[in-house]
Amino acid sequence: MANHLRFVGRTVMVQSGGVEAAYGVLNRMLAQEGVAEALRRSRYFEKPSRARRRRAFEACRRVYCGEMARRIAFLARSSRQDPWPGC
């Protein structure tokens, strides 16, 4: 059942012969899930030291991006008081 739901989640409907548009949508969905990158990575052997470095870099990047998103959301919140009133 889980495999079926995963397949349905990746299904793209082609409307009136718009195959190029549907192909672009499918590529965008697969890129967001990291399927193409995983395929490219598994094509050749990755040395264990390189795999550790890549995983560490990806973890650092996730932490950094999450922290920056949190800061931006804090600054862009609607209930924020004006820091320079009257200017």
Short mmCIF file of C-alpha atoms in Angstrom, two decimals:
data_model
loop_
_atom_site.label_atom_id
_atom_site.label_comp_id
_atom_site.label_asym_id
_atom_site.label_seq_id
_atom_site.Cartn_x
_atom_site.Cartn_y
_atom_site.Cartn_z
CA MET A 1 0.00 0.00 0.00
CA ALA A 2 2.82 2.40 0.84
CA ASN A 3 4.41 1.82 -2.55
CA HIS A 4 1.07 2.47 -4.22
CA LEU A 5 0.65 5.78 -2.38
CA ARG A 6 4.20 6.77 -3.30
CA PHE A 7 3.40 6.04 -6.96
CA VAL A 8 0.15 8.02 -6.84
CA GLY A 9 1.98 10.93 -5.22
CA ARG A 10 4.37 11.05 -8.18
CA THR A 11 1.69 10.75 -10.86
CA VAL A 12 1.43 13.64 -13.29
CA MET A 13 -1.60 14.01 -15.52
CA VAL A 14 -1.04 15.14 -19.13
CA GLN A 15 -3.70 17.52 -20.34
CA SER A 16 -4.39 18.09 -24.05
CA GLY A 17 -1.00 16.85 -25.22
CA GLY A 18 1.09 19.06 -22.92
CA VAL A 19 3.80 16.45 -22.46
CA GLU A 20 6.62 19.01 -22.05
CA ALA A 21 4.82 20.77 -19.22
CA ALA A 22 4.03 17.46 -17.50
CA TYR A 23 7.65 16.36 -17.90
CA GLY A 24 8.80 19.59 -16.26
CA VAL A 25 6.38 19.08 -13.36
CA LEU A 26 7.58 15.49 -12.89
CA ASN A 27 11.24 16.56 -12.97
CA ARG A 28 10.55 19.25 -10.38
CA MET A 29 8.80 16.72 -8.12
CA LEU A 30 11.66 14.23 -8.42
CA ALA A 31 14.26 16.95 -7.82
CA GLN A 32 12.51 18.05 -4.62
CA GLU A 33 12.57 14.47 -3.37
CA GLY A 34 16.22 14.05 -4.37
CA VAL A 35 15.63 11.02 -6.59
CA ALA A 36 17.78 12.22 -9.50
CA GLU A 37 20.64 13.21 -7.21
CA ALA A 38 20.53 9.82 -5.45
CA LEU A 39 20.65 8.07 -8.81
CA ARG A 40 23.63 10.14 -9.92
CA ARG A 41 25.37 9.49 -6.61
CA SER A 42 24.80 5.73 -6.75
CA ARG A 43 26.12 5.42 -10.30
CA TYR A 44 29.71 5.28 -9.08
CA PHE A 45 31.28 4.10 -5.85
CA GLU A 46 31.63 6.80 -3.23
CA LYS A 47 34.55 6.44 -0.88
CA PRO A 48 33.52 6.25 2.79
CA SER A 49 35.51 9.36 3.69
CA ARG A 50 33.79 11.35 0.93
CA ALA A 51 30.40 10.02 2.02
CA ARG A 52 31.07 11.17 5.60
CA ARG A 53 32.13 14.61 4.39
CA ARG A 54 29.05 14.89 2.15
CA ARG A 55 26.68 13.82 4.94
CA ALA A 56 28.33 16.25 7.38
CA PHE A 57 28.06 19.08 4.84
CA GLU A 58 24.40 18.29 4.18
CA ALA A 59 23.67 18.24 7.92
CA CYS A 60 25.40 21.60 8.41
CA ARG A 61 23.51 23.03 5.48
CA ARG A 62 20.17 21.81 6.88
CA VAL A 63 20.95 23.41 10.26
CA TYR A 64 22.10 26.67 8.68
CA CYS A 65 19.11 26.93 6.33
CA GLY A 66 16.70 26.12 9.14
CA GLU A 67 18.23 28.76 11.39
CA MET A 68 18.16 31.38 8.65
CA ALA A 69 14.53 30.56 7.83
CA ARG A 70 13.68 30.93 11.52
CA ARG A 71 15.41 34.32 11.69
CA ILE A 72 13.74 35.56 8.51
CA ALA A 73 10.33 34.43 9.79
CA PHE A 74 11.02 36.23 13.08
CA LEU A 75 11.90 39.48 11.30
CA ALA A 76 9.07 39.24 8.77
CA ARG A 77 6.31 38.50 11.29
CA SER A 78 3.29 40.76 11.08
CA SER A 79 3.06 41.56 14.80
CA ARG A 80 6.55 43.09 14.85
CA GLN A 81 6.79 46.60 16.30
CA ASP A 82 8.39 49.27 14.16
CA PRO A 83 12.01 49.65 15.39
CA TRP A 84 12.16 53.30 14.26
CA PRO A 85 8.75 54.89 14.90
CA GLY A 86 8.12 58.19 13.22
CA CYS A 87 10.76 57.82 10.51
#
